[in-house]
Amino acid sequence: MKNAPAQYLLFALLSLCPSRGAAETAVLFDVGDASMAGRYQLSDARAVSESTENGKCLRITFGCRAPYPNIRFEPKRAGFVADWSQWGALSLTLLNPSDKPLTIGLRIDSLAASDRGRQATTEIAPRQEKRVLMPLRPRASITGMIGQPPIAGTDATDFILNPTDTAFDAAKIRSFQLFVGKPKHPSTVVLKRAELRAMPDGPKVPFVDRFGQFNGASWPGKLESESDFGRRREQERAAIAKLPAIPGRSAFGGWAAGPRLEATGRFRVQKEGARWWLVDPEGRLFWSSGVTGVRLNNATQIASRENFFEWLPRQGEPQARFFGGGAKNRTFDFFASNLLLKYGPEFEREFFDISTRRLVSWGFNTIANWSDERSWALHRVPYTVPVQSGGPTFVVAERLKAGKPWVRSFPDPFDPAFSKRLDARLAALAHLKDDPWLLGVFIDNELPWIEGSPPRRLAAAALALPANRPVKAALLKRLRSSNASPAALNAIFGTHFASWEEADRPWALDAAQLKNAETALAGLDAAIAEQYFRTCRDALGRHLPGALYLGCRFHTYNREAIATARKYCDVVSFNIYGYSPSERPADEHATEMDFPAIIGEFHFGATDRGMFHPGLRRTENQADRAKKFSAYMGEAAAAPWCVGAHWFQYLDQPLTGRGDGENYNIGFINATDDPYPELSEAAREFHTTLYKKRSAGGLISQP
């Protein structure tokens, strides 16, 4: 080792005794040293060592010619030891110097024969510096929590990656690399530090305070004392009194200053000029801006997790009423507990009163899906109703979510029980049939029209069923009518059926067969969609005549399902989780086929106020979250095909996870019933000019 670089010798000495008392971190190499040039490998990338007032760094610019441009560091060439087995994580301090978000990947390869690389990605906000930790050992994740609490000993600002669980030998490191996946434009990241560090396996417990908040950090607005509830309650009431409804709105939230169309006493849909609009019961043009989940339902599992919590009520105490479940699946609802402290015995009535007043003050005109009927009944804000069709289902895909089995199933629309169950559920809503505040009805949510990777069509899952299942029987009948013999069927699907009776058995189509039979499967998908949407449309007409049919809230979909939905739905709905509505092809389908569409769900989140996961679209902080809300809504409101967009959801999910493990910062209010001021202020500002934005371009005559 006498010819080894100095930093190699330093690291070797440190690595000999990385006991937790001796060294919590070890520098891997001096990232900005000029001698590093040529001691790393580049693929469609370039790197430059720099000296700044804050120290040395390595500026890496990735190109966009290769599918995965990268910079790779190998132990011998870069000058660090290959045995990392005594350390807990690789720590890289990264800076995104641009004004756009950057998704960066980190991969570590070992010399293990079966090693496929340990990798993960993270997003770095514009101008943000972030310390990224790649665990070197499998982390014992808490089942039932997608976002995990900080590991003991790490900083609140550290971002711990959740890498792929592959074979990996930390004692024999081959290389690590930073990469960008399939970029469309060049991008730059600045590597400021590269270290190995010690890292315990789990969080410090307890990590949840008596109000359901994280107890390991402070942030603006965090509730510190029970006595704060009353003061905050009165302050908000005074603030809402000063900011009532947005001016220029009809009683239902329509455009009072805009043109007046035929008033039917119910919501309807109409195309005016080049744009689709909803029309409110008074005949005013209406664009549905909504929030989902205005309800009391925020329980989290406490069974086998009691050590997570600083406090849980004892039996007999007032807040013990918020326990639920049995001994093995016991839950507690911190949100409801906080409402009792804030509003007293009438907390439920007070909650729906203040919630609807908030929505009006913020400018929203729709109480969207998953909301409690008590929020509708106040008749301050129009509402949508969710209905689950029910009936027998068949499995399309299975996977794990937060460590728990998660099954993606589709209702069998050919089964008589499907129509019967749907009739029963719609009949239970008959008291709403003449309510002018009823905007429309969603039936089902995010059905798996196509699922998995490679994508598996709905019809393929149905053909895998026994012949006694109604959907399988219906598809076989269709195939027999369009094919003269089993041989003709075999030619299409690549099967080997000697008779029609053999085709009654479950089909197990492989990837090649699925690809070859794509056209035939598409036709079968269209047949399923036809039966499904027609049955739903007829049932809704029987029980809630005049109510708009808002579709099934597409998340995964294919052209056949959308084209059929267009025939039967008044408005086709899409849940579009993106930074803009146009990230998914819903807008392209709506434009091509000329139908109105509503965005049933979208959201943004951040982890700067004590939450562990930002949800499906990450932002830098609450200010950035509000900014992205306004940008998303602005694009949606300007789109001719879009008649509304609904934020998911009204309140943050529980810190320790709801039933399926989601614990996202996606609320307009937090666990202590406090609105996020940045988001609510952005909403009121946006809604003040909503109809001006919607009518821009001269497509609607201005009064």
XYZ file of C-alpha atoms in Angstrom:
703
model
C 0.000 0.000 0.000
C 3.045 2.314 0.031
C 2.003 3.810 -3.345
C -1.658 4.295 -2.395
C -3.136 7.818 -2.331
C -3.190 9.513 1.066
C -6.981 9.418 1.343
C -6.874 5.638 0.694
C -4.555 5.221 3.713
C -6.786 7.419 5.871
C -9.836 5.472 4.921
C -8.138 2.143 5.513
C -7.195 3.222 9.036
C -10.705 4.410 9.782
C -12.255 1.241 8.441
C -10.165 -0.924 10.754
C -12.196 0.219 13.756
C -15.519 1.732 12.720
C -16.977 1.124 16.177
C -19.804 3.471 16.993
C -17.672 5.330 19.496
C -14.567 5.541 17.318
C -15.930 6.800 14.016
C -19.482 7.531 12.995
C -18.410 8.453 9.451
C -15.460 7.922 7.131
C -14.688 10.050 4.100
C -14.645 7.878 1.000
C -12.543 10.251 -1.086
C -12.012 13.979 -1.569
C -14.662 14.586 -4.207
C -13.277 17.878 -5.458
C -9.588 17.058 -5.483
C -8.033 17.656 -8.899
C -6.322 14.258 -8.651
C -9.757 12.623 -8.974
C -9.837 13.457 -12.684
C -9.541 10.232 -14.621
C -10.165 8.050 -11.565
C -13.823 7.494 -12.357
C -15.666 6.147 -15.398
C -18.133 8.258 -17.376
C -20.919 7.158 -19.685
C -22.569 10.016 -21.594
C -21.447 12.343 -18.811
C -18.666 14.735 -17.906
C -17.277 15.791 -14.530
C -15.295 18.823 -13.369
C -13.648 19.388 -9.984
C -14.456 22.794 -8.496
C -13.468 24.853 -5.486
C -16.121 27.051 -3.879
C -16.284 29.167 -0.750
C -17.937 26.177 0.938
C -15.277 23.697 -0.139
C -14.403 21.417 -3.018
C -16.976 19.554 -5.070
C -17.451 17.554 -8.256
C -19.891 18.968 -10.825
C -21.358 16.159 -12.953
C -23.329 16.837 -16.118
C -25.324 13.959 -17.589
C -26.148 13.839 -21.284
C -29.283 12.494 -22.908
C -27.942 10.180 -25.619
C -27.547 7.048 -23.504
C -30.513 5.448 -21.709
C -28.708 5.676 -18.342
C -25.884 8.255 -18.383
C -23.726 7.756 -15.294
C -20.526 8.328 -13.368
C -19.042 5.212 -11.775
C -16.479 4.871 -8.974
C -14.473 1.678 -8.390
C -12.523 1.017 -5.159
C -9.044 0.431 -6.577
C -9.219 3.153 -9.211
C -10.879 5.827 -7.039
C -8.815 4.943 -3.973
C -11.127 3.463 -1.357
C -11.390 0.020 0.239
C -13.901 -2.500 -1.052
C -15.032 -3.831 2.330
C -17.986 -1.808 3.625
C -19.432 -4.574 5.777
C -18.922 -2.729 9.076
C -20.824 0.333 7.933
C -24.518 1.062 7.739
C -24.862 3.327 4.719
C -23.194 5.069 1.813
C -23.797 8.804 2.310
C -23.636 11.253 -0.598
C -24.280 14.970 -0.213
C -25.794 16.205 -3.472
C -26.829 19.613 -4.777
C -29.247 20.249 -7.637
C -27.963 23.569 -9.060
C -30.768 23.983 -11.604
C -34.215 25.555 -11.383
C -35.957 22.250 -12.192
C -36.430 19.079 -10.101
C -33.828 16.367 -10.702
C -34.445 12.637 -10.315
C -31.105 11.020 -9.578
C -30.305 7.340 -9.099
C -27.686 5.661 -6.916
C -26.524 2.096 -7.559
C -24.023 -0.099 -5.719
C -22.705 -3.332 -7.231
C -20.838 -6.030 -5.357
C -18.838 -9.026 -6.534
C -21.507 -11.488 -5.383
C -22.205 -13.988 -8.149
C -25.942 -13.282 -8.107
C -25.667 -9.536 -7.480
C -28.041 -7.491 -9.647
C -27.176 -4.154 -8.102
C -28.600 -2.366 -5.077
C -30.230 0.788 -6.371
C -32.834 3.467 -5.734
C -33.738 6.932 -6.965
C -34.651 10.194 -5.301
C -35.846 13.571 -6.449
C -33.891 16.691 -5.524
C -35.802 19.942 -5.665
C -34.419 22.980 -7.520
C -31.428 24.561 -5.728
C -31.751 21.991 -2.939
C -28.839 20.321 -1.163
C -29.645 16.863 0.130
C -27.764 14.162 2.004
C -28.803 10.818 0.543
C -28.197 7.597 2.492
C -28.139 4.214 0.771
C -28.487 1.480 3.443
C -25.925 -1.297 3.066
C -28.020 -3.831 4.975
C -31.690 -4.660 4.521
C -33.677 -2.272 6.657
C -36.276 -3.767 8.968
C -39.140 -1.657 7.652
C -42.253 -1.267 9.750
C -45.023 -3.218 8.060
C -48.056 -1.067 7.368
C -46.141 2.188 6.881
C -45.046 3.280 3.411
C -43.155 6.280 4.758
C -40.756 5.162 7.496
C -39.711 7.233 10.527
C -36.144 8.555 10.617
C -33.548 6.037 11.717
C -32.100 6.812 15.112
C -28.978 8.938 14.799
C -29.836 10.434 11.421
C -30.809 14.036 10.877
C -34.352 15.050 10.017
C -33.062 16.396 6.702
C -31.381 13.117 5.684
C -33.102 11.201 2.917
C -32.860 7.453 3.373
C -33.312 5.552 0.139
C -35.445 2.434 -0.105
C -33.323 0.275 -2.411
C -34.209 -2.806 -4.388
C -33.912 -5.937 -2.269
C -31.310 -7.906 -4.242
C -28.341 -10.136 -3.467
C -25.585 -7.897 -2.157
C -22.228 -8.433 -0.425
C -21.098 -5.249 1.330
C -17.685 -6.817 1.989
C -16.867 -6.979 -1.722
C -17.844 -3.727 -3.381
C -17.325 -3.664 -7.136
C -18.464 -0.048 -7.744
C -21.071 2.587 -7.048
C -22.543 5.024 -9.526
C -24.794 8.034 -9.872
C -27.105 7.902 -12.874
C -30.099 9.499 -14.550
C -32.724 7.257 -16.118
C -33.793 7.832 -19.734
C -33.323 11.623 -19.696
C -34.849 13.874 -22.329
C -32.536 16.783 -21.532
C -29.025 17.181 -20.064
C -28.919 17.614 -16.293
C -26.378 18.462 -13.620
C -25.750 17.392 -10.045
C -22.998 18.544 -7.696
C -21.380 15.872 -5.496
C -20.168 17.619 -2.335
C -19.302 14.733 -0.015
C -18.945 10.945 -0.265
C -18.838 9.062 3.034
C -19.577 5.817 4.770
C -21.439 6.129 8.006
C -22.788 4.111 10.883
C -26.559 3.751 10.999
C -28.779 1.917 13.497
C -31.435 -0.368 12.069
C -34.556 1.340 13.354
C -36.137 4.526 14.706
C -35.921 5.938 18.180
C -39.128 5.031 20.023
C -41.596 6.324 20.925
C -41.791 8.630 17.910
C -45.468 9.729 18.061
C -46.690 12.326 20.561
C -50.113 12.501 22.228
C -51.547 14.450 19.285
C -50.426 11.969 16.624
C -47.483 14.152 15.550
C -43.836 13.166 15.069
C -41.985 13.978 18.293
C -38.487 14.093 16.811
C -38.607 17.534 15.165
C -40.155 20.987 15.382
C -41.760 22.998 12.595
C -43.936 26.097 12.150
C -47.434 25.475 13.432
C -46.690 22.319 15.422
C -49.120 21.923 18.316
C -47.205 21.942 21.587
C -49.963 22.084 24.184
C -53.600 21.076 24.597
C -54.333 24.661 25.637
C -53.504 25.813 22.094
C -56.624 24.186 20.670
C -59.059 26.804 21.930
C -56.913 29.742 20.811
C -56.483 28.312 17.319
C -60.193 27.566 17.046
C -61.180 31.153 17.725
C -58.441 32.613 15.516
C -59.622 30.576 12.557
C -63.273 31.473 13.028
C -62.338 35.137 12.975
C -60.196 34.676 9.866
C -62.977 32.894 7.959
C -65.442 35.620 8.896
C -63.136 38.125 7.185
C -62.787 35.944 4.065
C -66.207 34.544 3.139
C -67.163 33.166 -0.272
C -65.296 34.254 -3.409
C -67.180 37.161 -5.066
C -68.926 36.587 -8.381
C -70.179 33.084 -7.601
C -73.683 31.680 -7.897
C -75.290 29.936 -4.940
C -73.749 26.677 -6.175
C -70.309 28.100 -6.934
C -70.880 28.705 -10.645
C -69.804 31.751 -12.640
C -72.421 34.338 -11.652
C -70.887 37.030 -13.842
C -70.693 34.801 -16.908
C -73.313 33.907 -19.527
C -76.502 32.285 -18.310
C -77.683 29.085 -19.977
C -80.868 27.075 -19.562
C -81.560 26.383 -15.891
C -82.830 22.821 -15.327
C -82.570 22.687 -11.546
C -79.876 19.990 -11.845
C -76.228 19.855 -12.807
C -75.588 19.004 -16.439
C -72.758 19.149 -18.992
C -72.587 21.189 -22.195
C -70.028 22.259 -24.759
C -69.780 26.014 -25.215
C -67.576 27.152 -28.040
C -64.508 24.948 -28.029
C -64.747 24.063 -24.337
C -66.695 21.641 -22.241
C -68.399 22.999 -19.127
C -70.567 21.812 -16.309
C -73.722 23.906 -15.886
C -75.122 24.441 -12.387
C -78.820 24.210 -11.466
C -79.226 27.980 -12.015
C -77.836 27.733 -15.561
C -74.441 29.197 -14.670
C -71.222 27.846 -16.155
C -69.473 25.744 -13.532
C -65.966 24.330 -13.236
C -65.707 21.748 -10.447
C -62.861 22.490 -8.053
C -63.033 20.034 -5.202
C -61.432 18.300 -2.243
C -62.007 14.636 -1.413
C -62.260 12.953 1.958
C -64.164 15.468 4.077
C -64.855 12.941 6.779
C -63.933 11.527 10.176
C -61.968 8.395 9.421
C -58.275 8.494 10.287
C -57.595 5.446 12.435
C -54.168 3.813 12.556
C -53.013 0.437 13.812
C -51.704 0.327 17.359
C -51.786 -3.446 17.930
C -48.199 -4.703 18.323
C -47.013 -1.110 17.963
C -47.748 0.297 21.396
C -44.113 1.352 21.886
C -44.415 3.816 18.983
C -46.675 6.114 20.995
C -45.932 8.417 23.917
C -49.539 8.203 25.032
C -52.705 6.214 24.503
C -55.848 6.758 26.596
C -56.784 4.356 29.322
C -60.103 2.602 29.295
C -62.741 4.864 30.800
C -61.080 8.087 29.672
C -63.088 10.217 27.205
C -60.698 9.628 24.308
C -60.846 5.851 24.710
C -63.975 5.976 22.529
C -61.630 6.330 19.542
C -60.187 2.842 19.880
C -61.378 0.401 17.258
C -60.932 -3.155 16.051
C -60.188 -6.223 18.120
C -57.179 -7.323 20.118
C -55.175 -8.343 17.028
C -56.076 -5.352 14.865
C -56.645 -2.630 17.438
C -56.636 0.932 16.093
C -56.781 4.464 17.457
C -57.889 7.692 15.776
C -55.678 10.584 16.908
C -57.484 13.016 14.609
C -60.874 12.380 16.224
C -59.213 12.568 19.641
C -57.835 16.002 18.769
C -61.231 17.186 17.531
C -62.770 16.257 20.874
C -60.140 18.360 22.644
C -60.638 21.245 20.235
C -64.413 21.413 19.902
C -65.815 19.499 22.868
C -68.711 16.986 22.929
C -70.255 18.370 19.712
C -66.991 17.876 17.827
C -68.553 16.011 14.894
C -71.082 18.730 14.153
C -68.425 21.402 14.663
C -66.011 19.576 12.347
C -68.415 19.464 9.391
C -69.487 23.052 10.014
C -65.951 24.466 10.001
C -64.843 22.175 7.176
C -67.531 23.355 4.770
C -66.916 26.970 5.776
C -63.224 26.472 5.048
C -63.936 25.074 1.586
C -66.176 28.020 0.736
C -63.604 30.507 2.037
C -60.815 28.820 0.076
C -62.952 28.956 -3.066
C -63.722 25.272 -3.592
C -67.150 24.502 -5.023
C -67.218 20.703 -4.731
C -67.108 18.258 -1.837
C -65.535 15.430 -3.796
C -65.314 11.648 -3.414
C -64.950 9.729 -0.158
C -66.685 12.439 1.895
C -69.187 11.960 4.708
C -72.852 12.629 3.915
C -72.963 15.020 6.881
C -70.782 17.381 4.849
C -73.260 17.241 1.933
C -76.321 17.782 4.095
C -75.344 21.342 5.040
C -75.971 22.414 1.408
C -73.120 24.883 1.361
C -71.103 23.110 -1.302
C -72.206 20.788 -4.162
C -71.025 17.212 -3.759
C -70.232 13.990 -5.584
C -71.242 10.547 -4.359
C -68.986 7.464 -4.451
C -70.589 4.080 -5.098
C -68.775 0.748 -5.108
C -70.533 -1.625 -7.479
C -69.875 -4.771 -5.452
C -70.745 -8.273 -6.574
C -68.332 -11.096 -7.434
C -64.855 -10.069 -8.600
C -61.890 -11.740 -10.251
C -58.199 -11.115 -9.531
C -56.198 -9.230 -12.144
C -52.939 -8.725 -10.219
C -51.427 -9.260 -6.766
C -48.537 -7.510 -5.083
C -47.330 -6.200 -1.729
C -48.104 -2.713 -0.447
C -46.279 -1.584 2.686
C -45.401 -5.221 3.307
C -49.008 -6.397 3.150
C -50.720 -8.387 0.348
C -52.622 -6.100 -2.023
C -55.006 -7.601 -4.559
C -56.241 -5.791 -7.671
C -59.671 -7.169 -8.576
C -62.332 -6.334 -11.155
C -66.110 -6.823 -10.744
C -67.667 -9.413 -13.044
C -70.249 -7.353 -14.965
C -71.732 -10.467 -16.611
C -72.670 -11.982 -13.252
C -76.344 -11.239 -12.387
C -75.171 -10.492 -8.839
C -73.249 -7.477 -10.169
C -76.392 -5.678 -11.340
C -78.339 -6.793 -8.258
C -75.724 -5.477 -5.838
C -75.364 -2.209 -7.736
C -79.142 -1.716 -7.683
C -79.177 -2.211 -3.922
C -76.415 0.317 -3.318
C -77.960 2.951 -5.565
C -81.421 2.353 -4.091
C -79.970 3.273 -0.682
C -79.263 6.742 -2.120
C -82.782 7.351 -3.410
C -83.243 10.185 -0.907
C -80.724 12.202 -2.949
C -82.422 11.851 -6.329
C -84.039 15.286 -6.303
C -81.230 17.139 -4.507
C -79.958 19.969 -6.772
C -76.670 19.997 -4.804
C -75.826 16.515 -6.094
C -73.251 17.127 -8.807
C -72.861 13.535 -9.914
C -72.015 9.942 -9.075
C -68.738 8.041 -9.418
C -69.164 4.266 -9.636
C -66.028 2.347 -8.557
C -62.482 3.640 -8.352
C -59.211 2.902 -10.142
C -60.302 -0.427 -11.582
C -57.426 -2.513 -13.044
C -58.313 -2.293 -16.741
C -54.699 -3.125 -17.465
C -52.167 -4.049 -14.819
C -48.618 -5.132 -14.165
C -45.343 -5.093 -16.054
C -45.417 -6.215 -18.751
C -49.016 -4.969 -18.909
C -51.672 -7.642 -18.537
C -55.030 -6.985 -20.163
C -58.263 -7.483 -18.264
C -59.438 -10.128 -20.743
C -56.300 -12.211 -20.130
C -57.131 -12.376 -16.412
C -60.725 -13.340 -17.239
C -59.637 -16.135 -19.590
C -57.549 -17.577 -16.752
C -60.774 -18.278 -14.824
C -62.810 -21.512 -14.846
C -65.622 -21.724 -17.417
C -68.298 -21.471 -14.717
C -67.442 -17.828 -14.095
C -69.879 -15.611 -16.046
C -67.188 -13.338 -17.511
C -65.205 -16.320 -18.799
C -68.358 -17.876 -20.278
C -69.243 -14.610 -22.013
C -65.784 -14.271 -23.554
C -65.741 -17.898 -24.707
C -69.138 -17.404 -26.342
C -67.775 -14.406 -28.185
C -64.657 -16.312 -29.284
C -66.714 -19.248 -30.557
C -68.946 -16.944 -32.578
C -65.950 -15.302 -34.266
C -63.795 -18.397 -34.853
C -64.878 -21.352 -36.976
C -62.880 -23.908 -35.017
C -60.441 -24.364 -32.139
C -57.687 -24.381 -34.759
C -58.612 -20.838 -35.763
C -58.543 -19.845 -32.100
C -55.118 -21.459 -31.680
C -53.780 -19.495 -34.640
C -54.684 -16.236 -32.877
C -53.656 -17.041 -29.317
C -50.855 -19.544 -29.862
C -52.794 -22.100 -27.817
C -53.158 -25.843 -28.461
C -56.820 -26.608 -27.800
C -58.023 -29.776 -29.524
C -61.677 -28.950 -28.806
C -63.900 -26.150 -27.547
C -64.288 -28.113 -24.309
C -60.554 -27.831 -23.680
C -60.852 -24.061 -24.015
C -63.168 -24.135 -21.014
C -60.146 -24.755 -18.827
C -58.253 -21.788 -17.329
C -55.884 -20.208 -19.842
C -52.311 -19.423 -18.805
C -51.086 -17.147 -21.578
C -47.372 -16.368 -21.558
C -45.779 -13.083 -22.633
C -45.416 -14.144 -26.267
C -49.037 -15.290 -26.482
C -50.262 -12.056 -24.923
C -48.326 -10.047 -27.474
C -49.498 -12.076 -30.467
C -53.140 -11.958 -29.358
C -53.150 -8.225 -28.578
C -55.852 -7.383 -31.130
C -58.131 -10.207 -30.027
C -57.667 -9.353 -26.340
C -58.461 -5.707 -27.089
C -61.772 -6.796 -28.604
C -62.572 -8.858 -25.507
C -61.664 -5.915 -23.271
C -64.133 -3.802 -25.235
C -66.839 -6.420 -24.628
C -66.196 -6.356 -20.855
C -66.219 -2.546 -20.860
C -69.483 -2.471 -22.828
C -71.218 -4.743 -20.324
C -69.775 -2.856 -17.346
C -70.568 0.730 -18.370
C -73.978 -0.073 -19.840
C -75.032 -1.864 -16.647
C -73.849 1.055 -14.499
C -75.545 3.643 -16.704
C -78.877 1.766 -16.629
C -78.770 1.273 -12.851
C -78.011 4.935 -12.202
C -80.896 5.956 -14.472
C -83.274 3.752 -12.502
C -82.382 5.046 -9.059
C -80.943 8.566 -9.466
C -82.440 9.901 -12.698
C -80.954 13.228 -13.682
C -77.696 12.714 -11.766
C -74.555 12.932 -13.857
C -72.673 9.654 -14.337
C -69.030 10.595 -13.719
C -67.444 7.281 -14.615
C -65.069 4.963 -12.759
C -62.081 7.227 -12.066
C -59.545 5.664 -14.453
C -56.014 5.173 -13.165
C -54.778 2.396 -15.449
C -56.697 2.154 -18.691
C -56.658 1.281 -22.349
C -58.254 2.803 -25.401
C -61.110 0.282 -25.467
C -62.239 1.135 -21.945
C -62.093 4.882 -22.580
C -63.956 4.707 -25.884
C -66.714 2.697 -24.204
C -66.870 4.999 -21.183
C -67.385 7.908 -23.560
C -70.580 6.245 -24.838
C -72.221 5.844 -21.435
C -70.728 8.439 -19.056
C -71.809 12.067 -18.945
C -68.262 12.895 -17.869
C -65.270 10.521 -18.013
C -63.087 10.624 -14.901
C -59.332 10.138 -14.538
C -57.171 10.161 -11.419
C -54.078 11.930 -12.748
C -51.178 11.911 -10.316
C -48.581 14.016 -12.085
C -46.982 17.421 -11.830
C -49.383 18.495 -14.585
C -52.629 17.044 -15.982
C -50.976 16.365 -19.327
C -48.438 13.898 -17.894
C -50.952 11.121 -18.600
C -52.617 10.678 -22.030
C -56.110 11.386 -20.706
C -56.038 14.798 -22.383
C -55.079 13.252 -25.713
C -57.959 10.769 -25.597
C -60.440 13.450 -24.516
C -59.331 15.787 -27.289
C -59.379 13.108 -29.966
C -62.735 11.582 -28.970
C -64.235 14.934 -27.894
C -65.635 14.198 -24.454
C -65.620 16.109 -21.140
C -63.357 14.749 -18.417
C -62.909 15.413 -14.731
C -59.760 14.780 -12.703
C -60.942 12.746 -9.733
C -57.686 12.843 -7.761
C -54.281 14.529 -7.674
C -52.026 15.785 -4.913
C -48.606 16.996 -3.821
C -46.811 16.534 -0.522
C -43.651 17.381 1.384
C -41.835 16.147 4.480
C -40.934 19.492 6.072
C -43.746 19.454 8.676
C -43.177 16.176 10.472
C -44.679 13.711 7.988
C -42.711 10.695 6.721
C -43.872 10.521 3.102
C -44.908 13.172 0.550
C -47.410 11.033 -1.331
C -47.373 10.305 -5.027
C -45.833 13.620 -6.085
C -43.028 15.036 -3.954
C -42.384 18.749 -3.447
C -39.575 20.575 -1.675
C -41.635 22.148 1.115
C -45.055 23.610 1.846
C -44.426 26.718 -0.249
C -43.410 24.580 -3.213
C -46.422 22.350 -2.608
C -48.741 25.357 -2.848
C -46.978 26.562 -5.983
C -47.408 23.203 -7.693
C -51.088 23.076 -6.690
C -51.706 26.405 -8.421
C -49.780 25.370 -11.523
C -51.639 22.071 -11.817
C -55.043 23.681 -11.317
C -54.187 26.471 -13.749
C -53.389 24.000 -16.511
C -56.495 21.931 -15.762
C -58.779 24.983 -15.759
C -57.397 26.122 -19.095
C -57.835 22.728 -20.802
C -60.933 22.624 -23.084
C -61.621 18.966 -22.229
C -61.397 19.353 -18.435
C -64.520 20.290 -16.433
C -62.950 20.009 -12.975
C -60.156 18.750 -10.748
C -60.376 17.305 -7.235
C -57.535 17.269 -4.703
C -56.954 14.080 -2.711
C -57.517 14.596 0.200
C -58.858 16.952 2.911
C -56.657 15.792 5.800
C -53.239 14.238 6.145
C -53.153 10.482 6.488
C -52.150 9.098 9.906
C -48.442 9.377 10.686
C -48.222 5.625 11.307
C -50.353 4.673 8.301
C -53.941 3.959 7.391
C -55.077 0.384 6.704
C -53.014 -0.051 3.531
C -49.932 1.687 4.903
C -50.318 5.088 3.233
C -49.127 7.875 5.557
C -48.807 10.818 3.204
C -48.652 14.580 3.716
C -51.498 15.225 1.270
C -54.005 17.150 3.358
C -55.236 20.694 3.336
C -55.304 20.205 7.109
C -53.010 18.252 9.422
C -53.532 15.786 12.273
C -54.381 18.588 14.717
C -57.067 20.083 12.420
C -54.922 23.041 11.414
C -54.979 24.163 7.752
C -51.681 24.433 5.913
C -51.627 28.216 5.369
C -49.500 28.114 2.213
C -51.881 25.700 0.488
C -55.161 27.272 1.616
C -53.965 30.773 0.684
C -52.867 29.536 -2.742
C -56.283 27.945 -3.232
C -58.181 31.159 -2.493
C -55.876 33.158 -4.739
C -56.325 30.687 -7.597
C -60.102 30.505 -7.222
C -60.471 34.276 -7.225
C -59.629 34.276 -10.934
C -60.754 30.731 -11.792
C -63.487 31.651 -14.243
C -61.405 34.341 -15.869
C -58.714 31.707 -16.475
C -61.255 29.186 -17.745
C -62.859 31.589 -20.206
C -59.586 33.122 -21.460
C -59.009 33.140 -25.204
C -62.309 34.621 -26.288
C -64.064 31.244 -26.413
C -66.798 32.514 -24.107
C -68.213 35.992 -24.511
C -67.263 38.173 -21.561
C -70.104 40.136 -19.920
